[in-house]
Every structure is written in C-alpha cells, then in structure tokens.
PDB file of C-alpha atoms and ligand atoms in Angstrom:
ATOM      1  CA  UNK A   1     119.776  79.390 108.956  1.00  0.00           C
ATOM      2  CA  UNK A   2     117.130  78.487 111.815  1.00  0.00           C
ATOM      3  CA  UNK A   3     113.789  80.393 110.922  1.00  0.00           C
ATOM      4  CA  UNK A   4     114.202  81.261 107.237  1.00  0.00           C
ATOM      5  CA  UNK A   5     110.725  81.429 106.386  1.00  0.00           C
ATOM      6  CA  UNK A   6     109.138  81.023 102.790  1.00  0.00           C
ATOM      7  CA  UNK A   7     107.495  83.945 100.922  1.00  0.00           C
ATOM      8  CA  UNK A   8     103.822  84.518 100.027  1.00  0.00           C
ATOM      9  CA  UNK A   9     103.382  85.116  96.158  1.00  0.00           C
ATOM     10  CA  UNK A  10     100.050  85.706  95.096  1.00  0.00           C
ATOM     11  CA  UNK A  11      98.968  85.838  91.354  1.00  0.00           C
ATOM     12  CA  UNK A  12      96.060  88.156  90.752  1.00  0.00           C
ATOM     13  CA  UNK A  13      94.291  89.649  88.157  1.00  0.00           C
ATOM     14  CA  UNK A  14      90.795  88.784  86.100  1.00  0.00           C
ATOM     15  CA  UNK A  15      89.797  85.783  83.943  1.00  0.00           C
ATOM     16  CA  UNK A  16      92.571  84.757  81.385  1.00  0.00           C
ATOM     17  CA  UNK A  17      95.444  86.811  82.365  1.00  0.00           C
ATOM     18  CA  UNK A  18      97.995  83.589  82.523  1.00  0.00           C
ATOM     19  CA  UNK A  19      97.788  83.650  86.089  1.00  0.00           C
ATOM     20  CA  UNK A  20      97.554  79.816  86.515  1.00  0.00           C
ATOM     21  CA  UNK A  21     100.191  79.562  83.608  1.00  0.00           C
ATOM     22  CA  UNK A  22     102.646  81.429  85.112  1.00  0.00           C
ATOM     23  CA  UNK A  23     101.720  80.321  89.141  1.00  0.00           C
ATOM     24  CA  UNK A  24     102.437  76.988  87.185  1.00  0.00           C
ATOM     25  CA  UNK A  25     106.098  77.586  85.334  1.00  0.00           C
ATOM     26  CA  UNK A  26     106.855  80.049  88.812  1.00  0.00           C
ATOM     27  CA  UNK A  27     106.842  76.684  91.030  1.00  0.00           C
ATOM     28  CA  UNK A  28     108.952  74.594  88.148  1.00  0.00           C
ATOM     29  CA  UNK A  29     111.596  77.000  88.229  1.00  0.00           C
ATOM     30  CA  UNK A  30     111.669  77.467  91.668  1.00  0.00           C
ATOM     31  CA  UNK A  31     112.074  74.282  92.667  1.00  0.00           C
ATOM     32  CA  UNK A  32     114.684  73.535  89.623  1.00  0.00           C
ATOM     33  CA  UNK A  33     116.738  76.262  91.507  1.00  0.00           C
ATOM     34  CA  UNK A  34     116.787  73.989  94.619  1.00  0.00           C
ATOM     35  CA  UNK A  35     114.077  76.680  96.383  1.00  0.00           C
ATOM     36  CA  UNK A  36     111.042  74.511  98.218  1.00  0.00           C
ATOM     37  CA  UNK A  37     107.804  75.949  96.727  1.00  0.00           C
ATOM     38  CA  UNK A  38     104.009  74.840  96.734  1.00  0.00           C
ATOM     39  CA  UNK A  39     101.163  75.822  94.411  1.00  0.00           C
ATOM     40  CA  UNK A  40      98.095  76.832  95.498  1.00  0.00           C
ATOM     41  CA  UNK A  41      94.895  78.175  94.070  1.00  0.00           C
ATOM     42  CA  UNK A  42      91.543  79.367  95.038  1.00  0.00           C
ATOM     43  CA  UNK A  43      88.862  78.473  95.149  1.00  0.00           C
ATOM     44  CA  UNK A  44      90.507  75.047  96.009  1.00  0.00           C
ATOM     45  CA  UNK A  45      87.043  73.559  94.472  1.00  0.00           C
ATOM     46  CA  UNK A  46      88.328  69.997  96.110  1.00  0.00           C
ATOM     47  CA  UNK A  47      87.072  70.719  99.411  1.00  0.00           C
ATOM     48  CA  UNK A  48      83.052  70.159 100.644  1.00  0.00           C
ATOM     49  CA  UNK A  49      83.463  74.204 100.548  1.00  0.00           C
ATOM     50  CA  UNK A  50      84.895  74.115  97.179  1.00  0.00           C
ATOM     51  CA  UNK A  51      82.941  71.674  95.555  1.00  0.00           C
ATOM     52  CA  UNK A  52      79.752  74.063  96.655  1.00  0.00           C
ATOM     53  CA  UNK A  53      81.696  77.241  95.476  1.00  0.00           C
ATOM     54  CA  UNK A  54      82.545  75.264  91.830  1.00  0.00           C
ATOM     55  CA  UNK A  55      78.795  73.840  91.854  1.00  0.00           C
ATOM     56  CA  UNK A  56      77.766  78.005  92.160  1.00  0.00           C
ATOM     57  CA  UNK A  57      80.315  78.793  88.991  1.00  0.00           C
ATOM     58  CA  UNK A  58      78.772  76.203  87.058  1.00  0.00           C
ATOM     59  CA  UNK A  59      75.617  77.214  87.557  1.00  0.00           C
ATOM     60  CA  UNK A  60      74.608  74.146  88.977  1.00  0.00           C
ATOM     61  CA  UNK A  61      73.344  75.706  91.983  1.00  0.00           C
ATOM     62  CA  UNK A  62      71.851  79.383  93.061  1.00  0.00           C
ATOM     63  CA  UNK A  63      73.170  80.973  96.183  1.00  0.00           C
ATOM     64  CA  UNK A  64      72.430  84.553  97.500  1.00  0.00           C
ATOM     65  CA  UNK A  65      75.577  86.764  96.976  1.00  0.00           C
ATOM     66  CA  UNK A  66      76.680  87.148 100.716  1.00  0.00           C
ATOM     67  CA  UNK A  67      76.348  83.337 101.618  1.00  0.00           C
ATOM     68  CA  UNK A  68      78.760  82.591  98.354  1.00  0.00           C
ATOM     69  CA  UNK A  69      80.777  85.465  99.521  1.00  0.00           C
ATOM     70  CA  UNK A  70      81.540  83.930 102.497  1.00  0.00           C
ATOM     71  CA  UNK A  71      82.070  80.574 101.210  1.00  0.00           C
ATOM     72  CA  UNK A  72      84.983  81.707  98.912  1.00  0.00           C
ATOM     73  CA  UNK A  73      86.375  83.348 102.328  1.00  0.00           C
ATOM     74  CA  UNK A  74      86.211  79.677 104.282  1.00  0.00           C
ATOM     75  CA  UNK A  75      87.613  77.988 101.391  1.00  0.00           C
ATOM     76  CA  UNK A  76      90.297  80.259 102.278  1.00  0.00           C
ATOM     77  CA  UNK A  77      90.187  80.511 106.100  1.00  0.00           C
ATOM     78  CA  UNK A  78      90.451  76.387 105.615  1.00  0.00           C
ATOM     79  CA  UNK A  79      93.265  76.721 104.153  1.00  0.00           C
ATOM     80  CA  UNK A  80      94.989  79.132 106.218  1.00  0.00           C
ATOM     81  CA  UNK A  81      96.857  76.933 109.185  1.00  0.00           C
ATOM     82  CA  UNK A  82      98.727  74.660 106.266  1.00  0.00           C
ATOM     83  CA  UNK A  83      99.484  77.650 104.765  1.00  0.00           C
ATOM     84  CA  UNK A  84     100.671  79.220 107.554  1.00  0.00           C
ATOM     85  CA  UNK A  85     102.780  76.190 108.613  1.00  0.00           C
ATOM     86  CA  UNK A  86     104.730  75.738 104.900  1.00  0.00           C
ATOM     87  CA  UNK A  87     105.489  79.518 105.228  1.00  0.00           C
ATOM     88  CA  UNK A  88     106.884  78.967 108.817  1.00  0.00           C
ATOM     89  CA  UNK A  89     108.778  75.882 107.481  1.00  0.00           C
ATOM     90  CA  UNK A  90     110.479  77.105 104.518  1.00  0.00           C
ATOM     91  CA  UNK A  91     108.129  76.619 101.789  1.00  0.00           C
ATOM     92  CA  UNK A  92     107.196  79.737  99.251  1.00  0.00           C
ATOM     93  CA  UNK A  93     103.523  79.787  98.342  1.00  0.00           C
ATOM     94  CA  UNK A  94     102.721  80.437  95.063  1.00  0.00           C
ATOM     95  CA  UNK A  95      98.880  81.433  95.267  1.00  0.00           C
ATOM     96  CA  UNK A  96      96.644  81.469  91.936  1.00  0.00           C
ATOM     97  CA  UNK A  97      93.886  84.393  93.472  1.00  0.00           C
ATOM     98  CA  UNK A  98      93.581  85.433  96.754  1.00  0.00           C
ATOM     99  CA  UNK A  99      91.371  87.345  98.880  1.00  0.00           C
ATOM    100  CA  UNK A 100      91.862  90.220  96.653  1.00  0.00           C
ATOM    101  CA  UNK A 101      90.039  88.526  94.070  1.00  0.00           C
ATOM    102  CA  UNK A 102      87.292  87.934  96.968  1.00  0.00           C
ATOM    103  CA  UNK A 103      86.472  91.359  97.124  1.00  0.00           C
ATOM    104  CA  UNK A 104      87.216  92.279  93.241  1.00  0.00           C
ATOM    105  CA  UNK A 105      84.721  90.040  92.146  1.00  0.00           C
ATOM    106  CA  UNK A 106      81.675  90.477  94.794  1.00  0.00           C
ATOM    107  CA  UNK A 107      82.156  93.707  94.424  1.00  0.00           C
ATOM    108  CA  UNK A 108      81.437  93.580  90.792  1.00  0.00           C
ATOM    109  CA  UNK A 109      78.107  91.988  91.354  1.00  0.00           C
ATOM    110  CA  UNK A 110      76.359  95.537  91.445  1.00  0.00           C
ATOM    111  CA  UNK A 111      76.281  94.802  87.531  1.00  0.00           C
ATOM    112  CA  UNK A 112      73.555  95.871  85.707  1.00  0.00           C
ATOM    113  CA  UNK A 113      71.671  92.585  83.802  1.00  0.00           C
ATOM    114  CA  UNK A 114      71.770  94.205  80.590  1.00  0.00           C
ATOM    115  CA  UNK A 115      75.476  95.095  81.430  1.00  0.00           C
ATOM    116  CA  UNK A 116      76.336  91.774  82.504  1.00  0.00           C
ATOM    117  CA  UNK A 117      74.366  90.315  79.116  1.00  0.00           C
ATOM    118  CA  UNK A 118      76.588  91.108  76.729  1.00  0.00           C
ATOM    119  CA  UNK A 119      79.155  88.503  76.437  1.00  0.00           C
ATOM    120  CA  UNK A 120      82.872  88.611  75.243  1.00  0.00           C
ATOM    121  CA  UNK A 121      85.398  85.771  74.341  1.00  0.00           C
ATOM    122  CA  UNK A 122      85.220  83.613  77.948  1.00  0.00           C
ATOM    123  CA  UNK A 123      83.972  80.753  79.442  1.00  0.00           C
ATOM    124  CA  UNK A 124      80.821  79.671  80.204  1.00  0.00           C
ATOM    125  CA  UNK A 125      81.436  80.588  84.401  1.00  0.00           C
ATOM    126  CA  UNK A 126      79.676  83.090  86.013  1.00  0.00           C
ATOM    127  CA  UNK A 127      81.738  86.391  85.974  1.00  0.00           C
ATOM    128  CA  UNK A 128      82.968  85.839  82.749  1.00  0.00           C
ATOM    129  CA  UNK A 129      82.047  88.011  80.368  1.00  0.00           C
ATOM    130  CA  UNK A 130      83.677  91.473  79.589  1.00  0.00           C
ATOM    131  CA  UNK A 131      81.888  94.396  81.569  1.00  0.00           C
ATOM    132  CA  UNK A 132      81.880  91.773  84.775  1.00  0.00           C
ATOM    133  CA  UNK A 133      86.059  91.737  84.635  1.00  0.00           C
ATOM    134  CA  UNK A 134      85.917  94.952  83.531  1.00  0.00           C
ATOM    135  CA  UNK A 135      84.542  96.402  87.263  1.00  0.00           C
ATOM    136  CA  UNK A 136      86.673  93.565  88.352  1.00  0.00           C
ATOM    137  CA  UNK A 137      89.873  95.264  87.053  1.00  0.00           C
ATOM    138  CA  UNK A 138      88.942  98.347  88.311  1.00  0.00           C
ATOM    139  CA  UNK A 139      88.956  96.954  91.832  1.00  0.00           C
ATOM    140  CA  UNK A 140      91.692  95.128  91.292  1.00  0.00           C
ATOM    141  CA  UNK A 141      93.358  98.841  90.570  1.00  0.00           C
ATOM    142  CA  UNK A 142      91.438 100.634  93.818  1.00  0.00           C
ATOM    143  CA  UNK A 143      93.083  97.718  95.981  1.00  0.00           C
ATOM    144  CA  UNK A 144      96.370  98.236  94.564  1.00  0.00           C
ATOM    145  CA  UNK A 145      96.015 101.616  96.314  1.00  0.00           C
ATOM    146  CA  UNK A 146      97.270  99.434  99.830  1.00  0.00           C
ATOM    147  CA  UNK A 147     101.093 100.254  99.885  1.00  0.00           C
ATOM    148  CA  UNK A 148     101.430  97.782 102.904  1.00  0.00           C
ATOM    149  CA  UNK A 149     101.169  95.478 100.538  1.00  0.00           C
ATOM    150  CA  UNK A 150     104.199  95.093  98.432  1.00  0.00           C
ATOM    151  CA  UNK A 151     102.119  95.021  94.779  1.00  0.00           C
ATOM    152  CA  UNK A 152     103.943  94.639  91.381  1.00  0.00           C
ATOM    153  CA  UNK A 153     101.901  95.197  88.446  1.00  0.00           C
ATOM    154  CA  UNK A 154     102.951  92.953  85.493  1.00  0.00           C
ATOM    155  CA  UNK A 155     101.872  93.422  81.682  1.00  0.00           C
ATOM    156  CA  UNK A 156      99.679  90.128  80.902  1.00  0.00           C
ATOM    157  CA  UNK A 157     100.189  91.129  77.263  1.00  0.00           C
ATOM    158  CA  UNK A 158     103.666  89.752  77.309  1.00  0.00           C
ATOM    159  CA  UNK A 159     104.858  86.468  76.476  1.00  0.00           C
ATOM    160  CA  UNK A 160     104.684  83.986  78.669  1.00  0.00           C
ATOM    161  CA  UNK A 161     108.280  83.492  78.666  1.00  0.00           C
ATOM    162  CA  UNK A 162     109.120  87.364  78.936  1.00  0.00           C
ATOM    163  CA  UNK A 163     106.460  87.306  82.034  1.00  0.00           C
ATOM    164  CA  UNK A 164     107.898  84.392  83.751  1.00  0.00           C
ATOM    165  CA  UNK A 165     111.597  85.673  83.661  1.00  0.00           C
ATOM    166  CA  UNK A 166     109.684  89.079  85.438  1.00  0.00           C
ATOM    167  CA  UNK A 167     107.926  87.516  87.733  1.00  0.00           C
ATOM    168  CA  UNK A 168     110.665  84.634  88.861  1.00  0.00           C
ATOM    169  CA  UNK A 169     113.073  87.751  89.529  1.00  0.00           C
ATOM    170  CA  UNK A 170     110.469  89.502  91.663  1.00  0.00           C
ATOM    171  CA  UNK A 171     109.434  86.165  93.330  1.00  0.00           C
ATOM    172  CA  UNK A 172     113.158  85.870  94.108  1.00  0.00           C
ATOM    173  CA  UNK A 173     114.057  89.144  95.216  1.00  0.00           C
ATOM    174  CA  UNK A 174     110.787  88.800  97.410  1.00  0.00           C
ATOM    175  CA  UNK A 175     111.919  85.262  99.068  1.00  0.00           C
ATOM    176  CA  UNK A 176     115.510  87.168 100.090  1.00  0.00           C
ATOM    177  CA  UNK A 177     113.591  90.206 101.620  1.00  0.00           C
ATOM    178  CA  UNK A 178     111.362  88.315 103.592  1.00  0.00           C
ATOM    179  CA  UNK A 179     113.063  85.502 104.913  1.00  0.00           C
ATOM    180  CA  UNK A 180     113.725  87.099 108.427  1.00  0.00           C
ATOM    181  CA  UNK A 181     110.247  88.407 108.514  1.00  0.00           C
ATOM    182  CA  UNK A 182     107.110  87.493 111.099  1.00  0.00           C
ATOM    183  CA  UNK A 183     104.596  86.140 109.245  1.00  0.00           C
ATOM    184  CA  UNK A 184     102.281  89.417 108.872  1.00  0.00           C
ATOM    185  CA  UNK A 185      98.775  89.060 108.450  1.00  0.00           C
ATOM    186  CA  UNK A 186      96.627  90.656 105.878  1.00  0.00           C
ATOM    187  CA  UNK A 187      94.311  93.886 106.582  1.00  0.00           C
ATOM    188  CA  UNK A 188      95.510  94.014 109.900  1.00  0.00           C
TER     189      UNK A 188
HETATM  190  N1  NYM B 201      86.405  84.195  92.580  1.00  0.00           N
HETATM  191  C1  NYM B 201      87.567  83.704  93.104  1.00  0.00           C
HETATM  192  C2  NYM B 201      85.530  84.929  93.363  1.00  0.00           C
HETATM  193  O1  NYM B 201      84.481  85.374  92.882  1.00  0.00           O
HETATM  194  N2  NYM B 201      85.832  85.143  94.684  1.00  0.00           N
HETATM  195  C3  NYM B 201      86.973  84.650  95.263  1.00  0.00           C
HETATM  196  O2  NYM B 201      87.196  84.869  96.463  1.00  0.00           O
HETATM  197  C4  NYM B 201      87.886  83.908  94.430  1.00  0.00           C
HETATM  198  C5  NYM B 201      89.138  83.356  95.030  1.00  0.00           C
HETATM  199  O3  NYM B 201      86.057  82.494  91.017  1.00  0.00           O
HETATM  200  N3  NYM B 201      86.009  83.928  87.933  1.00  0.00           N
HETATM  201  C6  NYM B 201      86.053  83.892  91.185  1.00  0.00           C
HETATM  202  C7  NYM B 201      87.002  84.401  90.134  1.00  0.00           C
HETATM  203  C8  NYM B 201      86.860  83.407  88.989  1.00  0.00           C
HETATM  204  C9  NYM B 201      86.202  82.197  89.638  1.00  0.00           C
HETATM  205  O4  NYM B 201      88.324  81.135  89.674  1.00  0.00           O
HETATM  206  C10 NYM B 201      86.970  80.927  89.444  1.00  0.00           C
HETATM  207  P1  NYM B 201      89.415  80.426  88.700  1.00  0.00           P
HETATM  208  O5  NYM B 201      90.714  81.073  89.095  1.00  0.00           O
HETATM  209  O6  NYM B 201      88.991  80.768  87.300  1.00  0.00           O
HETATM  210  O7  NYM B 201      89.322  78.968  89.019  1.00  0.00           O
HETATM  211 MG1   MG B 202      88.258  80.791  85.594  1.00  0.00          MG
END
C-alpha cells in the first residue's frame, strides 16, 4: 500500500468548454467513491501573483505580454511543492488549466486588432472573444501532438452528465495506472 501516489488530471480546453463544471462534479464523485481528491485551478487569482494576473483579465491593469506571461507561470511554479506533496501523499489533483493553457493563450496574442475586434458570445475578459480561442484551439491541437503526455480528447458538446461519466472513467483508469509511478515532470 506504502507509496500509492495520486494522479494528475488536468482539464483543458478554451473559454466555456465546462471545464470548471466538470473539474467540479470530477472531485464530488471522486471523493463519494472513498478516492482523496483536491481541486485546483489556474490562475489561482487568490495569491499576490494571482490577484495581479486577475487585475490584467479585468482590464484593470496593462502589462507587457512577456511579464504577464511569466506571471501566469509563477502562479503556477507557487503552487508546485503543495502540489507535488498531495500527489506524493495520495491525493489526485484535479487541475482546471494548466501550463498548456500558458502557452495556448500567449501564443494567441499574435492576433491581429481587427481580428481580435470582433466579438462572439463571452465574457467581458481579455481573450474572450471568438478568433482569440479560435488560435487558442488550434494550439491546444499542435500541443496535443506530445504523446508523452497521456491526452484524451473529450467532446464539450455533450451533456454534462454524458461528459462526466467519460471523464470519471478515464480519471479512474488513470489513478490505477499511475499509482506506482515517480512523479514525472512536465517537458522534461
Ligand atoms: N490563461 C490561463 C492564460 O492566458 N495563461 C495561463 O497560463 C492560464 C492558466 O486566463 N481566458 C487565461 C485563460 C483564460 C483566463 O482563466 C482566465 P479562467 O479559467 O477563465 O479563470
Ligand atoms: Mg474565464
């Protein structure tokens, strides 16, 4: 039993997929099946990082594109020895974006203004509007490309409940596979 080590499931895709939904109902069921399992998301705007990072999606504040770049990577890099330590202790991670998302959505930004001007159904956040995601997806899809990492590509035009039985069985299958696994590191 000694050593059983939790999985790391991260949720990723653009703007109003049903990531957080799902992260969400993931963790419930989980942990009704007796399984110890946190929720996390990033940005994790709670932090001084994150606070500055949510302050930047609000439009609050202006900051060049590499310095916010990097501040979505040390809201992640502050994260990383808890993280590491839940894994090591048991604990699945259910993670609502990643660093995938880090490089999916800077490396959107090459946008043109008139592109990034037209506006679909989203929020009022930076990024969201329809061309933006739509690079966004598409580097989503060139990442996928990585077959060290062990992808599953889920349709987010499902119902919630269809999606959640999905995912829960991969999330499972995934804790069982990886239980007597190092902890790897990613891009490595
Ligand atoms: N986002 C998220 C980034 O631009 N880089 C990152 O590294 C991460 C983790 O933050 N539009 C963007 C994607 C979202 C925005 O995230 C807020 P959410 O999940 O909507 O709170
Ligand atoms: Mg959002």
């Amino acid at each position: 039993m000694a050593g059983r080590r939790g999985a790391l499931i991260v949720l990723e895709g653009v703007d109003r997929a049903g990531k957080s939904t799902q992260g969400r109902r993931l963790v419930e069921a989980l942990r009704a099946d007796g399984h110890c399992a946190d929720l996390l998301r990033f940005p994790e705007r709670t932090t001084e990082i994150g606070r500055l990072i949510s302050s930047y999606l609000v439009k609050e504040k202006n900051l060049e594109d590499h310095a916010v770049h990097l501040l979505f990577s040390a809201n992640r890099w502050e994260h990383v020895p808890s993280m590491r330590e839940k894994l090591r202790q048991g604990i699945t991670l259910v993670v609502d974006r990643y660093a995938f998302s880090g490089v999916a959505f800077t490396s959107a930004k090459d946008l043109s203004p008139e592109e990034a001007a037209e506006r679909g159904n989203f929020g009022n956040e930076r990024y969201e509007n329809s061309s933006f995601q739509e690079k966004v997806l598409q580097s989503f899809y060139h990442l996928m490309k990585d077959k060290t990492l062990n992808w599953k590509t889920m349709d987010a035009s499902k119902s919630i409940e269809d999606l959640h039985r999905e995912i829960k069985t991969i999330a499972e299958e995934t804790m069982q596979e990886v239980q007597n696994k190092p902890l790897g590191e990613l891009w490595k």
